[in-house]
Each structure stands twice: as structure tokens, then as C-alpha cells.
Amino acid sequence: MTTHDIAASLHRAQTVLQRHPEMGLHDDAPATALWQGGTRVATRHDNGTELSSDMPAELGGSGDRITPGWLFRAGLASCATTTIAIAAIDQGIALTHLEVLARSRSDTRGLLGMADASGMRIAATPRDVQLLVRIAAPGVSSERLRALVDEGCCRSPVPSALQGALALDVQVEDIGA
């Protein structure tokens, strides 16, 4: 699709949603993860796309697959990149480069259920998460690009969920042996 085609699609969607805001709320495509034994997991999308994850060798995995933590960072980076690009199209900014690097720092002891020296359980969450956005658009000031990135990240579901510390509703269904 060209930038013009994308802009037209976005405009059509906005027009429909202004008239029928209830159409904006929808169920997102689920991700189904199936344990494959050991620490390997196959995750599937309803469209048939599948990917395999595993833990590093030092945590009992094969080390030959991406990790679930990397998938988290990949989702964060790709979601932010997409919505920044959409914001640029909305604002008529012609990007020549857009790259988002998602980094985090974690304490493996949390994953292993360990406690610190005081006996407090160590959180399994990343200690910090950063996005590094490399962006270029001829004739657009650094300030406007910064505002564009901020707008894109505000529109982005994954970064917004992280920033808003969305509550996780965990339900358990025992299907028997």
C-alpha cells in the first residue's frame, strides 16, 4: 500500500468510528500458546501463523529459539513503530527512516521465584524498559519529530498497556488429565 492508500484507509476508519463509536471496541485476535515439552512453547495466531520460543540453555532451554521476553520487547517495538508511522501519515510527514529498539533489564532471580537477602520475593518484571527511536524526515524539526514519536506512542496499544500497568485477569480452567 502507498502512503496515500494508508491515509485514505485511516480517514475512512475515522469517519466510520465518528458516526459509530461502538464499532471501535472489538476483541483482539488471541494468541494461543501450547507447551511443547521442556521450556519450548509454540504460539499460534488464528490466521495460522506460528512461532516457537524457548529459554536460553543456562535456564534449561535449547537456546536455539527466541525467548518470551524477547517477544514482549518485539511486540513493544513493532507496535510503537506501526503507530508512529500511522501518526506520521496522519500529519503528512514523509519519513525516510524509522527504527525502534526496545530494551529492558531484568533480574533472572524473579523468573526463578527467588527472594532477595531480606526475604522479599524478587519481581519477575523487567526493572526498566526503554525505547530508542531513530527517525528521519527531511525538513522536519527535531522537536516536531519528538512530538510525532510521543503521539505515536500514546496511540500504541502495547506501550500504552505497559505505561498504564494494565491489570491482568488470569482465569484457570482445569481440563483434567
PDB file of C-alpha atoms in Angstrom:
ATOM      1  CA  MET A   1       0.000   0.000   0.000  1.00  0.00           C
ATOM      2  CA  THR A   2       1.145   3.514  -0.715  1.00  0.00           C
ATOM      3  CA  THR A   3       1.167   6.261   1.886  1.00  0.00           C
ATOM      4  CA  HIS A   4      -1.837   7.781   0.097  1.00  0.00           C
ATOM      5  CA  ASP A   5      -3.741   4.457   0.294  1.00  0.00           C
ATOM      6  CA  ILE A   6      -2.954   4.127   4.002  1.00  0.00           C
ATOM      7  CA  ALA A   7      -4.040   7.720   4.677  1.00  0.00           C
ATOM      8  CA  ALA A   8      -7.318   7.081   2.815  1.00  0.00           C
ATOM      9  CA  SER A   9      -7.927   3.895   4.815  1.00  0.00           C
ATOM     10  CA  LEU A  10      -7.243   5.686   8.097  1.00  0.00           C
ATOM     11  CA  HIS A  11      -9.576   8.534   7.112  1.00  0.00           C
ATOM     12  CA  ARG A  12     -12.364   6.084   6.210  1.00  0.00           C
ATOM     13  CA  ALA A  13     -11.957   4.288   9.540  1.00  0.00           C
ATOM     14  CA  GLN A  14     -12.017   7.573  11.460  1.00  0.00           C
ATOM     15  CA  THR A  15     -15.165   8.691   9.613  1.00  0.00           C
ATOM     16  CA  VAL A  16     -16.989   5.447  10.370  1.00  0.00           C
ATOM     17  CA  LEU A  17     -15.908   5.474  14.025  1.00  0.00           C
ATOM     18  CA  GLN A  18     -17.031   9.087  14.475  1.00  0.00           C
ATOM     19  CA  ARG A  19     -20.511   8.053  13.338  1.00  0.00           C
ATOM     20  CA  HIS A  20     -20.499   4.680  15.123  1.00  0.00           C
ATOM     21  CA  PRO A  21     -18.083   4.798  18.076  1.00  0.00           C
ATOM     22  CA  GLU A  22     -19.364   1.447  19.351  1.00  0.00           C
ATOM     23  CA  MET A  23     -17.686  -0.189  16.350  1.00  0.00           C
ATOM     24  CA  GLY A  24     -14.292   0.767  17.770  1.00  0.00           C
ATOM     25  CA  LEU A  25     -14.488  -1.757  20.596  1.00  0.00           C
ATOM     26  CA  HIS A  26     -13.554  -5.241  19.429  1.00  0.00           C
ATOM     27  CA  ASP A  27     -11.967  -8.430  20.644  1.00  0.00           C
ATOM     28  CA  ASP A  28      -8.302  -8.624  19.633  1.00  0.00           C
ATOM     29  CA  ALA A  29      -7.002 -11.761  17.937  1.00  0.00           C
ATOM     30  CA  PRO A  30      -5.976 -14.183  20.675  1.00  0.00           C
ATOM     31  CA  ALA A  31      -2.514 -15.691  20.924  1.00  0.00           C
ATOM     32  CA  THR A  32      -2.631 -19.365  21.866  1.00  0.00           C
ATOM     33  CA  ALA A  33       0.492 -20.857  23.414  1.00  0.00           C
ATOM     34  CA  LEU A  34       0.890 -24.624  23.577  1.00  0.00           C
ATOM     35  CA  TRP A  35       3.598 -26.192  25.706  1.00  0.00           C
ATOM     36  CA  GLN A  36       5.825 -28.474  23.607  1.00  0.00           C
ATOM     37  CA  GLY A  37       7.758 -30.028  26.487  1.00  0.00           C
ATOM     38  CA  GLY A  38      10.730 -28.742  28.427  1.00  0.00           C
ATOM     39  CA  THR A  39      10.710 -24.974  28.096  1.00  0.00           C
ATOM     40  CA  ARG A  40       9.669 -24.881  24.427  1.00  0.00           C
ATOM     41  CA  VAL A  41       6.337 -23.286  23.518  1.00  0.00           C
ATOM     42  CA  ALA A  42       4.528 -22.942  20.162  1.00  0.00           C
ATOM     43  CA  THR A  43       2.383 -19.821  19.911  1.00  0.00           C
ATOM     44  CA  ARG A  44      -0.284 -19.548  17.225  1.00  0.00           C
ATOM     45  CA  HIS A  45      -2.404 -16.814  15.691  1.00  0.00           C
ATOM     46  CA  ASP A  46      -5.884 -17.616  14.346  1.00  0.00           C
ATOM     47  CA  ASN A  47      -4.561 -16.901  10.816  1.00  0.00           C
ATOM     48  CA  GLY A  48      -2.208 -19.903  11.073  1.00  0.00           C
ATOM     49  CA  THR A  49       0.994 -18.029  11.837  1.00  0.00           C
ATOM     50  CA  GLU A  50       3.064 -19.902  14.408  1.00  0.00           C
ATOM     51  CA  LEU A  51       6.308 -19.228  16.194  1.00  0.00           C
ATOM     52  CA  SER A  52       8.367 -21.201  18.609  1.00  0.00           C
ATOM     53  CA  SER A  53      10.012 -19.901  21.776  1.00  0.00           C
ATOM     54  CA  ASP A  54      12.380 -21.448  24.281  1.00  0.00           C
ATOM     55  CA  MET A  55      14.559 -20.409  27.167  1.00  0.00           C
ATOM     56  CA  PRO A  56      18.320 -19.925  26.981  1.00  0.00           C
ATOM     57  CA  ALA A  57      20.471 -23.013  27.603  1.00  0.00           C
ATOM     58  CA  GLU A  58      21.558 -21.701  31.024  1.00  0.00           C
ATOM     59  CA  LEU A  59      17.876 -21.849  32.110  1.00  0.00           C
ATOM     60  CA  GLY A  60      17.224 -25.345  30.774  1.00  0.00           C
ATOM     61  CA  GLY A  61      16.154 -24.465  27.257  1.00  0.00           C
ATOM     62  CA  SER A  62      17.760 -25.267  23.947  1.00  0.00           C
ATOM     63  CA  GLY A  63      18.837 -21.680  23.383  1.00  0.00           C
ATOM     64  CA  ASP A  64      18.008 -22.001  19.688  1.00  0.00           C
ATOM     65  CA  ARG A  65      14.712 -20.064  19.750  1.00  0.00           C
ATOM     66  CA  ILE A  66      13.617 -16.604  20.726  1.00  0.00           C
ATOM     67  CA  THR A  67      12.564 -16.142  24.338  1.00  0.00           C
ATOM     68  CA  PRO A  68       9.152 -14.984  25.595  1.00  0.00           C
ATOM     69  CA  GLY A  69      10.838 -11.863  26.999  1.00  0.00           C
ATOM     70  CA  TRP A  70      12.181 -11.058  23.552  1.00  0.00           C
ATOM     71  CA  LEU A  71       8.653 -11.474  22.149  1.00  0.00           C
ATOM     72  CA  PHE A  72       7.491  -8.885  24.691  1.00  0.00           C
ATOM     73  CA  ARG A  73      10.151  -6.434  23.504  1.00  0.00           C
ATOM     74  CA  ALA A  74       9.412  -7.264  19.853  1.00  0.00           C
ATOM     75  CA  GLY A  75       5.713  -6.557  20.383  1.00  0.00           C
ATOM     76  CA  LEU A  76       6.561  -3.300  22.121  1.00  0.00           C
ATOM     77  CA  ALA A  77       8.934  -2.164  19.359  1.00  0.00           C
ATOM     78  CA  SER A  78       6.749  -3.225  16.435  1.00  0.00           C
ATOM     79  CA  CYS A  79       3.582  -1.730  17.928  1.00  0.00           C
ATOM     80  CA  ALA A  80       5.301   1.604  18.598  1.00  0.00           C
ATOM     81  CA  THR A  81       6.865   1.630  15.121  1.00  0.00           C
ATOM     82  CA  THR A  82       3.499   0.999  13.469  1.00  0.00           C
ATOM     83  CA  THR A  83       1.663   3.729  15.342  1.00  0.00           C
ATOM     84  CA  ILE A  84       4.456   6.277  14.884  1.00  0.00           C
ATOM     85  CA  ALA A  85       4.280   5.572  11.135  1.00  0.00           C
ATOM     86  CA  ILE A  86       0.486   5.989  11.227  1.00  0.00           C
ATOM     87  CA  ALA A  87       0.824   9.289  13.112  1.00  0.00           C
ATOM     88  CA  ALA A  88       3.350  10.469  10.502  1.00  0.00           C
ATOM     89  CA  ILE A  89       0.940   9.608   7.690  1.00  0.00           C
ATOM     90  CA  ASP A  90      -1.899  11.418   9.529  1.00  0.00           C
ATOM     91  CA  GLN A  91       0.289  14.507   9.892  1.00  0.00           C
ATOM     92  CA  GLY A  92       1.610  14.424   6.334  1.00  0.00           C
ATOM     93  CA  ILE A  93       5.197  13.796   7.457  1.00  0.00           C
ATOM     94  CA  ALA A  94       7.225  11.819   4.920  1.00  0.00           C
ATOM     95  CA  LEU A  95       9.528   9.591   6.926  1.00  0.00           C
ATOM     96  CA  THR A  96      12.741   8.346   5.344  1.00  0.00           C
ATOM     97  CA  HIS A  97      13.761   6.212   8.324  1.00  0.00           C
ATOM     98  CA  LEU A  98      12.001   4.810  11.365  1.00  0.00           C
ATOM     99  CA  GLU A  99      13.547   2.226  13.649  1.00  0.00           C
ATOM    100  CA  VAL A 100      12.557   1.408  17.216  1.00  0.00           C
ATOM    101  CA  LEU A 101      14.816  -0.527  19.555  1.00  0.00           C
ATOM    102  CA  ALA A 102      13.144  -1.924  22.675  1.00  0.00           C
ATOM    103  CA  ARG A 103      15.449  -2.780  25.572  1.00  0.00           C
ATOM    104  CA  SER A 104      14.820  -3.922  29.089  1.00  0.00           C
ATOM    105  CA  ARG A 105      16.805  -5.011  32.109  1.00  0.00           C
ATOM    106  CA  SER A 106      15.598  -7.945  34.188  1.00  0.00           C
ATOM    107  CA  ASP A 107      16.657  -9.945  37.225  1.00  0.00           C
ATOM    108  CA  THR A 108      16.593 -13.683  36.437  1.00  0.00           C
ATOM    109  CA  ARG A 109      16.087 -14.422  40.133  1.00  0.00           C
ATOM    110  CA  GLY A 110      12.467 -13.217  39.748  1.00  0.00           C
ATOM    111  CA  LEU A 111      11.830 -15.757  36.979  1.00  0.00           C
ATOM    112  CA  LEU A 112      13.222 -18.463  39.259  1.00  0.00           C
ATOM    113  CA  GLY A 113      10.970 -17.435  42.189  1.00  0.00           C
ATOM    114  CA  MET A 114      13.895 -16.388  44.360  1.00  0.00           C
ATOM    115  CA  ALA A 115      13.961 -13.883  47.215  1.00  0.00           C
ATOM    116  CA  ASP A 116      16.470 -11.174  47.974  1.00  0.00           C
ATOM    117  CA  ALA A 117      18.671 -11.046  51.087  1.00  0.00           C
ATOM    118  CA  SER A 118      15.783  -9.634  53.172  1.00  0.00           C
ATOM    119  CA  GLY A 119      13.460 -12.475  52.155  1.00  0.00           C
ATOM    120  CA  MET A 120      11.342 -10.372  49.786  1.00  0.00           C
ATOM    121  CA  ARG A 121      10.339 -12.144  46.586  1.00  0.00           C
ATOM    122  CA  ILE A 122      12.105 -10.602  43.583  1.00  0.00           C
ATOM    123  CA  ALA A 123       9.744  -9.309  40.912  1.00  0.00           C
ATOM    124  CA  ALA A 124       9.817 -11.175  37.601  1.00  0.00           C
ATOM    125  CA  THR A 125       9.026  -7.943  35.747  1.00  0.00           C
ATOM    126  CA  PRO A 126      11.706  -6.057  33.859  1.00  0.00           C
ATOM    127  CA  ARG A 127      13.386  -3.486  36.104  1.00  0.00           C
ATOM    128  CA  ASP A 128      13.193  -0.892  33.355  1.00  0.00           C
ATOM    129  CA  VAL A 129      12.133  -0.691  29.735  1.00  0.00           C
ATOM    130  CA  GLN A 130      13.384   1.748  27.134  1.00  0.00           C
ATOM    131  CA  LEU A 131      12.501   2.575  23.556  1.00  0.00           C
ATOM    132  CA  LEU A 132      15.155   4.140  21.356  1.00  0.00           C
ATOM    133  CA  VAL A 133      13.526   5.677  18.299  1.00  0.00           C
ATOM    134  CA  ARG A 134      15.719   6.518  15.321  1.00  0.00           C
ATOM    135  CA  ILE A 135      13.729   8.678  12.956  1.00  0.00           C
ATOM    136  CA  ALA A 136      14.341  10.917   9.944  1.00  0.00           C
ATOM    137  CA  ALA A 137      12.099  13.127   7.832  1.00  0.00           C
ATOM    138  CA  PRO A 138      13.611  15.784   5.557  1.00  0.00           C
ATOM    139  CA  GLY A 139      12.722  19.338   6.566  1.00  0.00           C
ATOM    140  CA  VAL A 140      11.042  18.308   9.830  1.00  0.00           C
ATOM    141  CA  SER A 141      12.460  19.748  13.051  1.00  0.00           C
ATOM    142  CA  SER A 142      13.723  17.544  15.880  1.00  0.00           C
ATOM    143  CA  GLU A 143      11.001  18.999  18.118  1.00  0.00           C
ATOM    144  CA  ARG A 144       8.244  18.041  15.673  1.00  0.00           C
ATOM    145  CA  LEU A 145       9.711  14.549  15.291  1.00  0.00           C
ATOM    146  CA  ARG A 146       9.773  14.185  19.092  1.00  0.00           C
ATOM    147  CA  ALA A 147       6.119  15.253  19.241  1.00  0.00           C
ATOM    148  CA  LEU A 148       5.329  12.758  16.467  1.00  0.00           C
ATOM    149  CA  VAL A 149       7.000   9.924  18.413  1.00  0.00           C
ATOM    150  CA  ASP A 150       5.144  10.916  21.590  1.00  0.00           C
ATOM    151  CA  GLU A 151       1.832  10.946  19.693  1.00  0.00           C
ATOM    152  CA  GLY A 152       2.571   7.590  18.100  1.00  0.00           C
ATOM    153  CA  CYS A 153       3.457   6.009  21.435  1.00  0.00           C
ATOM    154  CA  CYS A 154       0.277   7.401  23.036  1.00  0.00           C
ATOM    155  CA  ARG A 155      -1.752   5.722  20.274  1.00  0.00           C
ATOM    156  CA  SER A 156       0.129   2.459  20.590  1.00  0.00           C
ATOM    157  CA  PRO A 157      -1.686  -0.328  22.473  1.00  0.00           C
ATOM    158  CA  VAL A 158       1.374  -2.231  23.729  1.00  0.00           C
ATOM    159  CA  PRO A 159       3.364   0.756  25.062  1.00  0.00           C
ATOM    160  CA  SER A 160       0.131   2.191  26.495  1.00  0.00           C
ATOM    161  CA  ALA A 161      -0.629  -1.080  28.305  1.00  0.00           C
ATOM    162  CA  LEU A 162       2.862  -1.067  29.762  1.00  0.00           C
ATOM    163  CA  GLN A 163       2.723   2.579  30.822  1.00  0.00           C
ATOM    164  CA  GLY A 164      -0.756   2.167  32.281  1.00  0.00           C
ATOM    165  CA  ALA A 165       0.159  -1.055  34.120  1.00  0.00           C
ATOM    166  CA  LEU A 166      -2.940  -2.788  32.803  1.00  0.00           C
ATOM    167  CA  ALA A 167      -4.318  -5.362  35.240  1.00  0.00           C
ATOM    168  CA  LEU A 168      -4.009  -8.951  34.078  1.00  0.00           C
ATOM    169  CA  ASP A 169      -7.103 -11.118  34.555  1.00  0.00           C
ATOM    170  CA  VAL A 170      -5.860 -14.721  34.888  1.00  0.00           C
ATOM    171  CA  GLN A 171      -8.518 -17.441  34.637  1.00  0.00           C
ATOM    172  CA  VAL A 172      -7.748 -21.131  35.130  1.00  0.00           C
ATOM    173  CA  GLU A 173      -9.701 -23.983  33.562  1.00  0.00           C
ATOM    174  CA  ASP A 174      -8.781 -27.488  34.723  1.00  0.00           C
ATOM    175  CA  ILE A 175      -9.375 -29.778  31.733  1.00  0.00           C
ATOM    176  CA  GLY A 176      -8.349 -32.922  33.590  1.00  0.00           C
ATOM    177  CA  ALA A 177      -5.623 -35.382  32.758  1.00  0.00           C
TER     178      ALA A 177
END
